[in-house]
Each structure stands twice: as C-alpha cells, then as structure tokens.
C-alpha cells in the first residue's frame, strides 16, 4: 500500500505491519478480486465481505447485529434505549470511496464462472500479460447451509490456485449471532507465506476485531492487530487500531485513530497514525454518479498524494464507467459492459502515467 | 588590498544603510522570492502537503457542488 516500503531498522515495526497488511489483508482481496473481475451486485440484505468477490447467488452474508427480540415490546424498548447503529467493520471505513476508483488491469484476462450447485461454484481465469508472466488460476467457492438470517449462509470457503501451485484461501464462519471468524492462507508454490486468523465481535453500537498474523510459536514471532470502532452518534463513528509486532530480538507497536462521519449522501473518513494520514470523501450525487476524493500522506516516505475518482452507472445500457486522476499525473479509466442477454461481460481498462510516459491497457471477458 | 569603491557603489551602500539594514521593498521582494521558491519546490514535503491538501479541498468542493447533473433526464426539445 502507499505506506508499505522497507526502510531502516528504527521503522521496522511499521515496515513489518505495512508489509503484512499489504501482503495479506489487501492482496487476498486483490487476488480474489482478480479471479472474478466482475463482482455481482450483492443481493438485497447481503454485503460483500472485505476483499472477497463471490459469484451470483452467493451473497457474502454480513453479521446480523441485532439479537432477535423475545417480544415486540422488549424489542421496542431495546431500540429506544439503544438507537445507535452498529458502525460496521474498521476495514470498511474507507471502502466506499476506494470502490469508486478504477482497478488497474494489464493484459488480456478471461474468466469463466460455472455454478455446480446452489452451494458450490468454480471459476477459471486465464491471464495473458505483456509485462509479467501469463498464468492460469482455478478458483472455487463453497457456501454452507447454516442460515443465520435472510440470505446469510455460513460457512463460506473461497480459494484459488495458479499454475505454479500458489494458493490463496479463506474460510469465513459465523460462530454465533455476534461473532464471526475468518482464517486466511497464502502460499507461494509450496511455501506458506501468510497465514492469519481473526475474530470479529459486533455489538449493538460497536465492532471489535482481533487478528493474529503469521503467528510462529517456535520462532516467537507474529503480528497482532486489534480494531475497535464505536458509534458516538448515528452519523459519527470513532475508533482505533493497535498493531503489535514481535520477532526475535525486536518488538514494537503502532497505533492509529479513525473517525468517520456519514451524511445523507456522503461519507467522510479520516485516519491518523504515526505512519501518516489518510482522508477520504465519498459523495453519491445521484443513482448514476458517485465521486470519491482521497488524500494520503506518509511521514516515513515524506510523500503525499491526492486522487479524484468517479463512477458512472448507466443501468439501461448495462454500462459502468470509472475514471480517476491523481497528483502523480496518473489518469486511469475502466469501462465495464454487460452484453445481455448473453452471460458475457467486457472490461476495458487504460492507465496513463504522464510523468513517466508510461501507458498500460487491459481487456477482460467474463463468462457466466 | 580592497578595491576602492566607485561613487555608484558608495551610493548603494548608503541606501542600504550603514549597519547593513535592508529597506522595506527589499524585504518584501525577498519574501516573495522565498514564497515562489517554496511553491515551486517539488522536493519539499511541506509544500507538497499544502498543495495536496488544497487539491483535496478543491476535490471535495467539486464533488459536493458540481455533481448535480442527471444523465437520465430527458433532452430539451428545441
């Protein structure tokens, strides 16, 4: 990510944290997203889990925050006493704004999704690249039969493997009505690169998460990440993140604070930490147009950047267009069109770096 | 050892004051020069921070005020 580059030893904690985050928490999402570049719109009442894309009919179930009331009156009393909504997950604070920006894609990509049953789906991805290696990925998704709410099914298992044997896998299971757990693994060929487990507790007006990253009892190393997000008012949520990193002979911690304000048609989020600052503003102008503005500053890299992006939806034309421009003189756009009634989607992507005189374009087809 | 000052140099030295004080116009010019150097120095972190904060504020203003057009509205009949 923008904060993730290795440097001198006195910033090793932040380096390890950034490296872990970019390699696991984001790469899992980007890799899985790459295997299915056209995530289906979530079914009503469902929401995509962070970083995961699922095939049609496999809506990623959110954790239901409300305990089913024992009686109508007790439910009304509970509602009156506790009007603050659950603020959602910490990782999703900036997500709405990030989703507006186009995803960079290079080369030619073909994805075939095949549903085997109501619970199981497989997908095949072929990527032909001009700059890197071409690859083939096989992915599968399983959704269990334990229903915890309308269109909420657990456990969910998503995995994919490429032609070199590198595996990415996630298992998500809802242990109780308020607790959801996740296990994630990533290998490079036969070697385990990342492994993590996390548990999320959703209260009435708060969310708490603890994540253990790459724990190694024998060596005595690992990363622990804790998140807490609290609704202060129906519009304002405040929270924090604490990362503790340990390896032989060295340990450290990094803390950051987050604040999110949700308006009628906008969301403003600010994250402040020792590594830098991250501000995002998401604005929904109307059903067709959404805009996002992002500001990032890194105190270690001594660098700042601003990005402006927009998303245009034209449902009558089955078209979605995303564009972005940033302070590094990079202009990018993505065009996605569904070719109904065929089960086909086309994606065109183009990115121009004016400062470095570099151009990158991509083309993708999704079947099924 | 030191070359003798010409009459013109002596006049300029008098204008700048006997103890080296600069006039108000020179101070303003210096401030403007340093402000221009700050504004155009791409390697300065503080400068980049201020410029990008301004761009972020401008982006938020554009998003809030210039996005109220409806693509699906019917075209006006001429």
Tab-separated table of C-alpha atoms in Angstrom:
chain	number	residue	atom	x	y	z
A	1	UNK	CA	0.000	0.000	0.000
A	2	UNK	CA	1.019	3.640	-0.043
A	3	UNK	CA	2.707	3.283	3.317
A	4	UNK	CA	4.434	-0.012	2.691
A	5	UNK	CA	8.123	0.135	1.844
A	6	UNK	CA	11.019	-1.356	3.845
A	7	UNK	CA	13.491	1.104	5.320
A	8	UNK	CA	15.885	1.456	8.220
A	9	UNK	CA	15.727	-0.540	11.419
A	10	UNK	CA	14.129	2.163	13.575
A	11	UNK	CA	10.906	1.864	11.496
A	12	UNK	CA	10.895	-1.908	11.346
A	13	UNK	CA	7.638	-2.213	13.262
A	14	UNK	CA	5.785	-0.034	10.790
A	15	UNK	CA	7.531	-1.772	7.916
A	16	UNK	CA	6.510	-5.203	9.130
A	17	UNK	CA	2.961	-4.037	9.746
A	18	UNK	CA	2.676	-2.416	6.332
A	19	UNK	CA	4.195	-5.409	4.620
A	20	UNK	CA	1.849	-7.765	6.443
A	21	UNK	CA	-1.167	-5.647	5.644
A	22	UNK	CA	-0.344	-5.208	2.005
A	23	UNK	CA	0.541	-8.832	1.526
A	24	UNK	CA	-2.362	-10.417	3.349
A	25	UNK	CA	-5.195	-8.105	4.077
A	26	UNK	CA	-5.118	-6.397	0.685
A	27	UNK	CA	-3.509	-8.988	-1.556
A	28	UNK	CA	-6.042	-11.580	-0.524
A	29	UNK	CA	-8.709	-9.217	-1.671
A	30	UNK	CA	-6.964	-8.172	-4.850
A	31	UNK	CA	-6.047	-11.724	-5.802
A	32	UNK	CA	-9.529	-12.990	-5.207
A	33	UNK	CA	-10.965	-9.987	-6.958
A	34	UNK	CA	-8.682	-10.669	-9.884
A	35	UNK	CA	-10.123	-14.120	-10.248
A	36	UNK	CA	-13.558	-12.592	-10.647
A	37	UNK	CA	-13.271	-9.102	-12.049
A	38	UNK	CA	-16.996	-8.511	-12.205
A	39	UNK	CA	-18.335	-8.956	-8.724
A	40	UNK	CA	-22.068	-9.405	-8.851
A	41	UNK	CA	-24.240	-6.831	-7.159
A	42	UNK	CA	-24.962	-8.060	-3.679
A	43	UNK	CA	-28.405	-9.491	-3.177
A	44	UNK	CA	-30.717	-7.421	-1.006
A	45	UNK	CA	-29.845	-7.849	2.594
A	46	UNK	CA	-26.312	-9.064	1.942
A	47	UNK	CA	-22.940	-7.369	1.768
A	48	UNK	CA	-19.606	-8.461	0.354
A	49	UNK	CA	-17.035	-9.359	2.968
A	50	UNK	CA	-13.893	-7.248	2.811
A	51	UNK	CA	-11.693	-8.209	-0.114
A	52	UNK	CA	-13.874	-11.060	-1.363
A	53	UNK	CA	-15.888	-11.335	-4.516
A	54	UNK	CA	-18.444	-14.056	-4.845
A	55	UNK	CA	-20.379	-15.376	-7.788
A	56	UNK	CA	-24.042	-14.619	-8.358
A	57	UNK	CA	-26.308	-16.174	-5.788
A	58	UNK	CA	-23.543	-16.371	-3.188
A	59	UNK	CA	-24.124	-13.108	-1.362
A	60	UNK	CA	-21.499	-12.655	1.343
A	61	UNK	CA	-23.533	-12.590	4.492
A	62	UNK	CA	-22.996	-9.739	6.937
A	63	UNK	CA	-23.067	-10.414	10.645
A	64	UNK	CA	-26.521	-9.577	11.905
A	65	UNK	CA	-26.024	-7.079	14.718
A	66	UNK	CA	-29.463	-7.270	16.235
A	67	UNK	CA	-30.380	-10.044	18.645
A	68	UNK	CA	-33.882	-11.285	17.756
A	69	UNK	CA	-36.174	-9.734	20.358
A	70	UNK	CA	-38.050	-12.008	22.719
A	71	UNK	CA	-41.182	-9.887	22.335
A	72	UNK	CA	-42.369	-6.856	20.414
A	73	UNK	CA	-42.308	-4.602	23.488
A	74	UNK	CA	-38.861	-5.670	24.562
A	75	UNK	CA	-37.623	-5.067	21.035
A	76	UNK	CA	-39.090	-1.568	21.009
A	77	UNK	CA	-37.588	-0.844	24.416
A	78	UNK	CA	-34.234	-2.055	23.242
A	79	UNK	CA	-34.481	0.131	20.178
A	80	UNK	CA	-35.433	3.186	22.207
A	81	UNK	CA	-32.612	2.634	24.691
A	82	UNK	CA	-30.005	1.912	22.034
A	83	UNK	CA	-30.674	3.981	18.908
A	84	UNK	CA	-27.035	3.943	17.769
A	85	UNK	CA	-26.427	1.647	14.796
A	86	UNK	CA	-23.549	-0.751	14.507
A	87	UNK	CA	-20.749	1.147	12.761
A	88	UNK	CA	-19.587	-1.753	10.621
A	89	UNK	CA	-16.083	-3.127	10.277
A	90	UNK	CA	-12.986	-0.996	10.803
A	91	UNK	CA	-11.504	-2.058	7.462
A	92	UNK	CA	-14.565	-0.819	5.634
A	93	UNK	CA	-14.257	2.808	6.709
A	94	UNK	CA	-12.533	3.894	3.511
A	95	UNK	CA	-14.041	1.157	1.339
A	96	UNK	CA	-16.918	3.120	-0.158
A	97	UNK	CA	-14.518	5.726	-1.515
A	98	UNK	CA	-11.991	3.164	-2.736
A	99	UNK	CA	-14.661	1.269	-4.687
A	100	UNK	CA	-15.277	4.323	-6.857
A	101	UNK	CA	-11.760	4.239	-8.275
A	102	UNK	CA	-10.939	2.067	-11.298
A	103	UNK	CA	-8.877	-1.055	-10.735
A	104	UNK	CA	-5.714	-1.212	-12.783
A	105	UNK	CA	-5.552	-4.181	-15.091
A	106	UNK	CA	-2.922	-5.187	-17.624
A	107	UNK	CA	-3.022	-7.701	-20.430
A	108	UNK	CA	-5.868	-9.910	-21.515
A	109	UNK	CA	-7.989	-11.736	-18.971
A	110	UNK	CA	-10.679	-14.319	-19.490
A	111	UNK	CA	-12.811	-15.593	-16.619
A	112	UNK	CA	-15.305	-18.409	-16.800
A	113	UNK	CA	-17.671	-18.885	-13.864
A	114	UNK	CA	-19.537	-22.142	-13.563
A	115	UNK	CA	-22.123	-22.909	-10.926
A	116	UNK	CA	-22.135	-26.553	-9.931
A	117	UNK	CA	-24.907	-26.343	-7.346
A	118	UNK	CA	-26.556	-23.853	-5.018
A	119	UNK	CA	-23.615	-24.207	-2.669
A	120	UNK	CA	-20.648	-24.655	-4.950
A	121	UNK	CA	-19.146	-22.713	-7.829
A	122	UNK	CA	-15.861	-22.888	-9.695
A	123	UNK	CA	-14.091	-20.363	-11.877
A	124	UNK	CA	-11.242	-20.486	-14.381
A	125	UNK	CA	-9.073	-17.446	-15.051
A	126	UNK	CA	-6.560	-17.113	-17.848
A	127	UNK	CA	-4.322	-14.073	-17.784
A	128	UNK	CA	-2.122	-13.188	-20.749
A	129	UNK	CA	0.308	-10.485	-19.751
A	130	UNK	CA	2.818	-8.416	-21.681
A	131	UNK	CA	4.841	-7.226	-18.681
A	132	UNK	CA	4.712	-10.227	-16.343
A	133	UNK	CA	4.116	-13.954	-16.614
A	134	UNK	CA	0.931	-15.318	-18.088
A	135	UNK	CA	-0.971	-17.573	-15.744
A	136	UNK	CA	-3.983	-19.766	-15.209
A	137	UNK	CA	-5.936	-19.789	-11.970
A	138	UNK	CA	-8.527	-22.228	-10.757
A	139	UNK	CA	-10.868	-20.984	-8.072
A	140	UNK	CA	-13.737	-22.414	-6.128
A	141	UNK	CA	-16.352	-21.079	-3.744
A	142	UNK	CA	-18.436	-23.012	-1.273
A	143	UNK	CA	-21.292	-21.576	0.741
A	144	UNK	CA	-22.696	-23.705	3.561
A	145	UNK	CA	-26.228	-24.343	4.592
A	146	UNK	CA	-26.236	-22.843	8.097
A	147	UNK	CA	-28.604	-19.940	7.738
A	148	UNK	CA	-28.272	-17.123	10.255
A	149	UNK	CA	-30.531	-14.621	8.571
A	150	UNK	CA	-32.220	-13.770	5.292
A	151	UNK	CA	-29.720	-14.644	2.545
A	152	UNK	CA	-26.993	-15.261	5.148
A	153	UNK	CA	-25.318	-18.611	4.914
A	154	UNK	CA	-22.218	-19.963	6.613
A	155	UNK	CA	-19.541	-21.253	6.387
A	156	UNK	CA	-18.056	-19.656	3.293
A	157	UNK	CA	-14.886	-21.060	1.772
A	158	UNK	CA	-13.138	-19.347	-1.114
A	159	UNK	CA	-9.895	-20.470	-2.641
A	160	UNK	CA	-7.852	-20.377	-5.788
A	161	UNK	CA	-4.633	-21.827	-7.067
A	162	UNK	CA	-2.497	-20.807	-10.006
A	163	UNK	CA	-0.462	-22.871	-12.418
A	164	UNK	CA	2.669	-22.605	-10.261
A	165	UNK	CA	0.886	-24.038	-7.238
A	166	UNK	CA	0.440	-20.810	-5.285
A	167	UNK	CA	-2.687	-20.972	-3.157
A	168	UNK	CA	-4.972	-18.342	-1.692
A	169	UNK	CA	-7.746	-19.496	0.596
A	170	UNK	CA	-10.204	-18.006	3.054
A	171	UNK	CA	-12.698	-19.625	5.400
A	172	UNK	CA	-15.353	-17.450	6.999
A	173	UNK	CA	-17.708	-18.778	9.606
A	174	UNK	CA	-20.207	-17.178	11.927
A	175	UNK	CA	-19.725	-18.764	15.318
A	176	UNK	CA	-22.651	-17.001	16.981
A	177	UNK	CA	-25.070	-14.226	16.155
A	178	UNK	CA	-22.439	-11.626	17.025
A	179	UNK	CA	-19.107	-13.341	16.449
A	180	UNK	CA	-17.645	-14.023	13.036
A	181	UNK	CA	-14.294	-15.663	12.433
A	182	UNK	CA	-12.030	-15.896	9.438
A	183	UNK	CA	-8.960	-17.923	8.503
A	184	UNK	CA	-6.799	-16.976	5.544
A	185	UNK	CA	-3.811	-18.671	3.966
A	186	UNK	CA	-1.475	-17.706	1.189
A	187	UNK	CA	1.301	-19.783	-0.297
A	188	UNK	CA	3.932	-19.179	-2.937
A	189	UNK	CA	4.182	-22.549	-4.586
A	190	UNK	CA	4.811	-24.934	-1.697
A	191	UNK	CA	5.874	-22.398	0.899
A	192	UNK	CA	3.402	-20.752	3.273
A	193	UNK	CA	3.863	-17.027	3.013
A	194	UNK	CA	0.956	-15.683	5.029
A	195	UNK	CA	-1.482	-17.210	7.455
A	196	UNK	CA	-3.869	-15.336	9.663
A	197	UNK	CA	-6.928	-15.786	11.797
A	198	UNK	CA	-9.295	-13.180	13.068
A	199	UNK	CA	-12.431	-12.877	15.135
A	200	UNK	CA	-14.919	-10.038	14.909
A	201	UNK	CA	-17.477	-9.166	17.547
A	202	UNK	CA	-20.353	-6.900	16.558
A	203	UNK	CA	-22.105	-5.275	19.452
A	204	UNK	CA	-25.131	-3.024	19.379
A	205	UNK	CA	-23.134	0.094	18.655
A	206	UNK	CA	-19.542	-1.072	18.321
A	207	UNK	CA	-17.354	-3.522	16.485
A	208	UNK	CA	-14.211	-5.101	17.871
A	209	UNK	CA	-11.813	-7.254	15.886
A	210	UNK	CA	-8.648	-9.099	16.750
A	211	UNK	CA	-6.348	-10.558	14.103
A	212	UNK	CA	-3.333	-12.816	14.528
A	213	UNK	CA	-0.978	-12.622	11.589
A	214	UNK	CA	1.771	-15.137	10.799
A	215	UNK	CA	1.984	-16.478	14.348
A	216	UNK	CA	5.040	-18.673	14.816
A	217	UNK	CA	5.272	-20.186	18.274
A	218	UNK	CA	8.602	-21.889	17.608
A	219	UNK	CA	10.394	-18.742	16.468
A	220	UNK	CA	8.422	-16.458	18.760
A	221	UNK	CA	7.196	-14.050	16.108
A	222	UNK	CA	3.890	-12.747	14.912
A	223	UNK	CA	1.651	-9.758	14.458
A	224	UNK	CA	-1.471	-8.929	16.462
A	225	UNK	CA	-3.875	-6.338	15.114
A	226	UNK	CA	-6.809	-5.063	17.137
A	227	UNK	CA	-9.543	-2.784	15.858
A	228	UNK	CA	-12.295	-1.025	17.697
A	229	UNK	CA	-14.988	1.169	16.189
A	230	UNK	CA	-17.692	2.864	18.247
A	231	UNK	CA	-20.782	4.742	17.145
A	232	UNK	CA	-20.843	8.057	19.003
A	233	UNK	CA	-23.891	9.424	17.224
A	234	UNK	CA	-25.960	7.908	14.400
A	235	UNK	CA	-23.662	9.737	11.985
A	236	UNK	CA	-20.299	9.770	13.771
A	237	UNK	CA	-18.125	6.766	14.497
A	238	UNK	CA	-14.710	6.866	16.145
A	239	UNK	CA	-12.240	4.113	16.552
A	240	UNK	CA	-8.667	3.000	16.710
A	241	UNK	CA	-6.237	0.383	15.560
A	242	UNK	CA	-3.385	-1.091	17.532
A	243	UNK	CA	-0.770	-3.256	15.868
A	244	UNK	CA	1.755	-5.198	17.893
A	245	UNK	CA	4.619	-6.795	16.070
A	246	UNK	CA	7.166	-9.176	17.522
A	247	UNK	CA	10.111	-11.162	16.246
A	248	UNK	CA	13.269	-12.449	17.907
A	249	UNK	CA	15.132	-9.550	19.384
A	250	UNK	CA	12.672	-6.891	18.373
A	251	UNK	CA	9.128	-5.829	19.063
A	252	UNK	CA	7.057	-2.738	18.632
A	253	UNK	CA	3.605	-1.316	18.271
A	254	UNK	CA	1.816	1.181	16.069
A	255	UNK	CA	-1.432	2.938	16.806
A	256	UNK	CA	-3.787	4.895	14.611
A	257	UNK	CA	-7.128	6.588	15.134
A	258	UNK	CA	-10.053	6.784	12.742
A	259	UNK	CA	-13.112	8.968	12.550
A	260	UNK	CA	-15.988	8.592	10.117
A	261	UNK	CA	-18.897	10.944	9.549
A	262	UNK	CA	-21.835	9.741	7.472
A	263	UNK	CA	-24.141	12.319	5.958
A	264	UNK	CA	-27.282	11.953	3.898
A	265	UNK	CA	-25.353	11.254	0.712
A	266	UNK	CA	-21.707	11.407	1.709
A	267	UNK	CA	-19.144	9.742	3.929
A	268	UNK	CA	-16.046	11.494	5.220
A	269	UNK	CA	-13.351	9.425	6.885
A	270	UNK	CA	-10.043	10.355	8.434
A	271	UNK	CA	-7.313	8.034	9.694
A	272	UNK	CA	-4.376	9.450	11.650
A	273	UNK	CA	-1.418	7.491	12.806
A	274	UNK	CA	2.312	7.638	13.326
A	275	UNK	CA	2.805	6.345	9.782
A	276	UNK	CA	0.797	9.181	8.285
A	277	UNK	CA	-2.692	10.271	7.448
A	278	UNK	CA	-5.418	9.042	5.146
A	279	UNK	CA	-8.525	11.079	4.392
A	280	UNK	CA	-11.331	10.072	2.054
A	281	UNK	CA	-14.562	11.692	0.949
A	282	UNK	CA	-17.297	9.732	-0.804
A	283	UNK	CA	-20.226	11.539	-2.366
A	284	UNK	CA	-23.256	9.995	-4.021
A	285	UNK	CA	-24.598	12.684	-6.316
A	286	UNK	CA	-27.437	10.552	-7.670
A	287	UNK	CA	-28.158	6.991	-8.743
A	288	UNK	CA	-25.862	7.341	-11.734
A	289	UNK	CA	-22.931	9.276	-10.349
A	290	UNK	CA	-20.671	8.651	-7.381
A	291	UNK	CA	-17.479	10.561	-6.614
A	292	UNK	CA	-14.538	9.936	-4.377
A	293	UNK	CA	-11.596	12.062	-3.254
A	294	UNK	CA	-8.647	10.571	-1.382
A	295	UNK	CA	-5.694	12.145	0.354
A	296	UNK	CA	-2.750	10.149	1.634
A	297	UNK	CA	0.339	11.351	3.455
A	298	UNK	CA	3.220	9.193	4.582
A	299	UNK	CA	5.543	10.606	7.201
A	300	UNK	CA	8.166	7.933	6.561
A	301	UNK	CA	8.181	8.226	2.810
A	302	UNK	CA	7.819	12.032	3.097
A	303	UNK	CA	5.278	11.865	0.338
A	304	UNK	CA	1.684	12.960	-0.192
A	305	UNK	CA	-0.846	12.286	-2.913
A	306	UNK	CA	-4.392	13.162	-3.833
A	307	UNK	CA	-6.723	11.162	-6.074
A	308	UNK	CA	-10.050	12.116	-7.559
A	309	UNK	CA	-12.314	9.423	-8.973
A	310	UNK	CA	-15.834	8.990	-10.196
A	311	UNK	CA	-18.141	6.137	-11.106
A	312	UNK	CA	-20.866	6.412	-13.712
A	313	UNK	CA	-23.618	3.783	-13.794
A	314	UNK	CA	-25.974	3.556	-16.738
A	315	UNK	CA	-28.181	0.561	-15.992
A	316	UNK	CA	-30.238	0.999	-19.155
A	317	UNK	CA	-27.101	0.480	-21.204
A	318	UNK	CA	-25.684	-2.116	-18.764
A	319	UNK	CA	-22.648	0.084	-18.551
A	320	UNK	CA	-20.347	1.139	-15.754
A	321	UNK	CA	-17.523	3.635	-16.200
A	322	UNK	CA	-14.901	4.571	-13.652
A	323	UNK	CA	-12.334	7.305	-14.049
A	324	UNK	CA	-9.596	8.727	-11.892
A	325	UNK	CA	-6.873	11.351	-11.874
A	326	UNK	CA	-4.259	11.866	-9.199
A	327	UNK	CA	-1.478	14.194	-8.186
A	328	UNK	CA	1.179	11.866	-9.594
A	329	UNK	CA	-0.107	12.691	-13.071
A	330	UNK	CA	-1.733	9.260	-13.480
A	331	UNK	CA	-5.016	9.163	-15.368
A	332	UNK	CA	-6.992	5.941	-15.494
A	333	UNK	CA	-10.334	4.629	-16.641
A	334	UNK	CA	-12.282	1.385	-16.675
A	335	UNK	CA	-15.281	0.556	-18.816
A	336	UNK	CA	-17.422	-2.444	-17.983
A	337	UNK	CA	-20.351	-3.542	-20.124
A	338	UNK	CA	-22.676	-6.477	-19.809
A	339	UNK	CA	-23.649	-7.984	-23.130
A	340	UNK	CA	-27.152	-9.083	-22.256
A	341	UNK	CA	-28.870	-11.440	-22.941
A	342	UNK	CA	-25.569	-13.318	-23.238
A	343	UNK	CA	-23.904	-14.116	-19.924
A	344	UNK	CA	-20.916	-12.027	-21.014
A	345	UNK	CA	-19.168	-9.023	-19.517
A	346	UNK	CA	-16.489	-6.939	-21.191
A	347	UNK	CA	-13.964	-4.882	-19.284
A	348	UNK	CA	-11.639	-2.328	-20.853
A	349	UNK	CA	-9.002	-0.630	-18.750
A	350	UNK	CA	-6.423	2.019	-19.511
A	351	UNK	CA	-3.921	3.874	-17.340
A	352	UNK	CA	-1.591	6.686	-18.368
A	353	UNK	CA	1.333	7.909	-16.312
A	354	UNK	CA	2.135	11.261	-17.857
A	355	UNK	CA	5.118	11.972	-15.657
A	356	UNK	CA	6.875	8.725	-16.553
A	357	UNK	CA	5.437	8.476	-20.063
A	358	UNK	CA	4.023	5.021	-19.405
A	359	UNK	CA	0.836	3.516	-20.763
A	360	UNK	CA	-0.939	0.367	-19.671
A	361	UNK	CA	-4.129	-1.141	-21.006
A	362	UNK	CA	-6.110	-4.253	-20.273
A	363	UNK	CA	-9.002	-6.183	-21.724
A	364	UNK	CA	-11.154	-8.731	-19.958
A	365	UNK	CA	-14.035	-11.045	-20.704
A	366	UNK	CA	-16.128	-12.735	-18.057
A	367	UNK	CA	-18.424	-15.602	-18.948
A	368	UNK	CA	-21.054	-16.728	-16.507
B	1	UNK	CA	44.027	45.076	-0.622
B	2	UNK	CA	40.410	46.031	-1.056
B	3	UNK	CA	39.460	47.811	-4.246
B	4	UNK	CA	38.217	51.290	-3.707
B	5	UNK	CA	34.503	51.696	-4.067
B	6	UNK	CA	33.253	53.650	-7.020
B	7	UNK	CA	30.905	56.532	-6.403
B	8	UNK	CA	27.986	54.369	-7.533
B	9	UNK	CA	28.883	51.641	-5.062
B	10	UNK	CA	29.154	54.194	-2.309
B	11	UNK	CA	25.643	55.482	-3.125
B	12	UNK	CA	24.192	51.981	-2.993
B	13	UNK	CA	25.952	51.281	0.280
B	14	UNK	CA	24.422	54.411	1.746
B	15	UNK	CA	20.989	53.388	0.511
B	16	UNK	CA	21.248	50.038	2.269
B	17	UNK	CA	22.229	51.727	5.478
B	18	UNK	CA	25.448	51.946	7.339
B	19	UNK	CA	24.787	48.900	9.518
B	20	UNK	CA	23.547	46.616	6.663
B	21	UNK	CA	19.759	47.083	7.194
B	22	UNK	CA	17.603	46.375	4.150
B	23	UNK	CA	14.791	48.625	3.021
B	24	UNK	CA	11.122	47.529	3.191
B	25	UNK	CA	10.902	46.909	-0.581
B	26	UNK	CA	13.878	44.536	-0.454
B	27	UNK	CA	12.279	42.630	2.437
B	28	UNK	CA	9.029	42.196	0.541
B	29	UNK	CA	10.870	41.100	-2.570
B	30	UNK	CA	12.834	38.573	-0.549
B	31	UNK	CA	9.641	37.236	0.971
B	32	UNK	CA	8.012	36.926	-2.448
B	33	UNK	CA	11.093	35.181	-3.813
B	34	UNK	CA	11.183	32.683	-0.967
B	35	UNK	CA	7.407	32.080	-1.306
B	36	UNK	CA	7.822	31.399	-5.037
B	37	UNK	CA	10.727	29.051	-4.363
B	38	UNK	CA	8.633	27.234	-1.746
B	39	UNK	CA	5.653	26.956	-4.072
B	40	UNK	CA	7.676	25.510	-6.937
B	41	UNK	CA	9.985	23.199	-4.970
B	42	UNK	CA	8.640	19.739	-5.728
B	43	UNK	CA	11.064	18.099	-3.302
B	44	UNK	CA	9.739	19.961	-0.277
B	45	UNK	CA	7.437	17.752	1.820
B	46	UNK	CA	5.641	20.663	3.482
B	47	UNK	CA	4.986	22.286	0.135
B	48	UNK	CA	3.640	19.062	-1.334
B	49	UNK	CA	1.491	18.573	1.758
B	50	UNK	CA	-0.056	22.025	1.472
B	51	UNK	CA	-0.621	21.723	-2.268
B	52	UNK	CA	-2.242	18.314	-1.931
B	53	UNK	CA	-4.401	19.449	0.990
B	54	UNK	CA	-5.599	22.280	-1.211
B	55	UNK	CA	-6.284	19.858	-4.046
B	56	UNK	CA	-8.200	17.588	-1.650
B	57	UNK	CA	-10.332	20.510	-0.501
B	58	UNK	CA	-10.932	21.515	-4.112
B	59	UNK	CA	-11.899	17.932	-4.965
B	60	UNK	CA	-14.377	17.798	-2.094
B	61	UNK	CA	-15.864	21.131	-3.210
B	62	UNK	CA	-16.219	19.877	-6.792
B	63	UNK	CA	-17.829	16.636	-5.578
B	64	UNK	CA	-20.337	18.499	-3.435
B	65	UNK	CA	-21.208	21.345	-5.773
B	66	UNK	CA	-20.614	20.326	-9.371
B	67	UNK	CA	-22.103	16.845	-9.477
B	68	UNK	CA	-25.797	17.630	-9.551
B	69	UNK	CA	-26.466	16.696	-13.158
B	70	UNK	CA	-28.868	13.942	-14.130
B	71	UNK	CA	-27.759	11.783	-17.033
B	72	UNK	CA	-31.152	10.137	-17.431
B	73	UNK	CA	-33.145	13.349	-17.659
B	74	UNK	CA	-34.978	13.854	-20.990
B	75	UNK	CA	-33.247	16.076	-23.529
B	76	UNK	CA	-34.783	19.530	-24.037
B	77	UNK	CA	-36.875	19.830	-27.209
B	78	UNK	CA	-35.556	22.607	-29.457
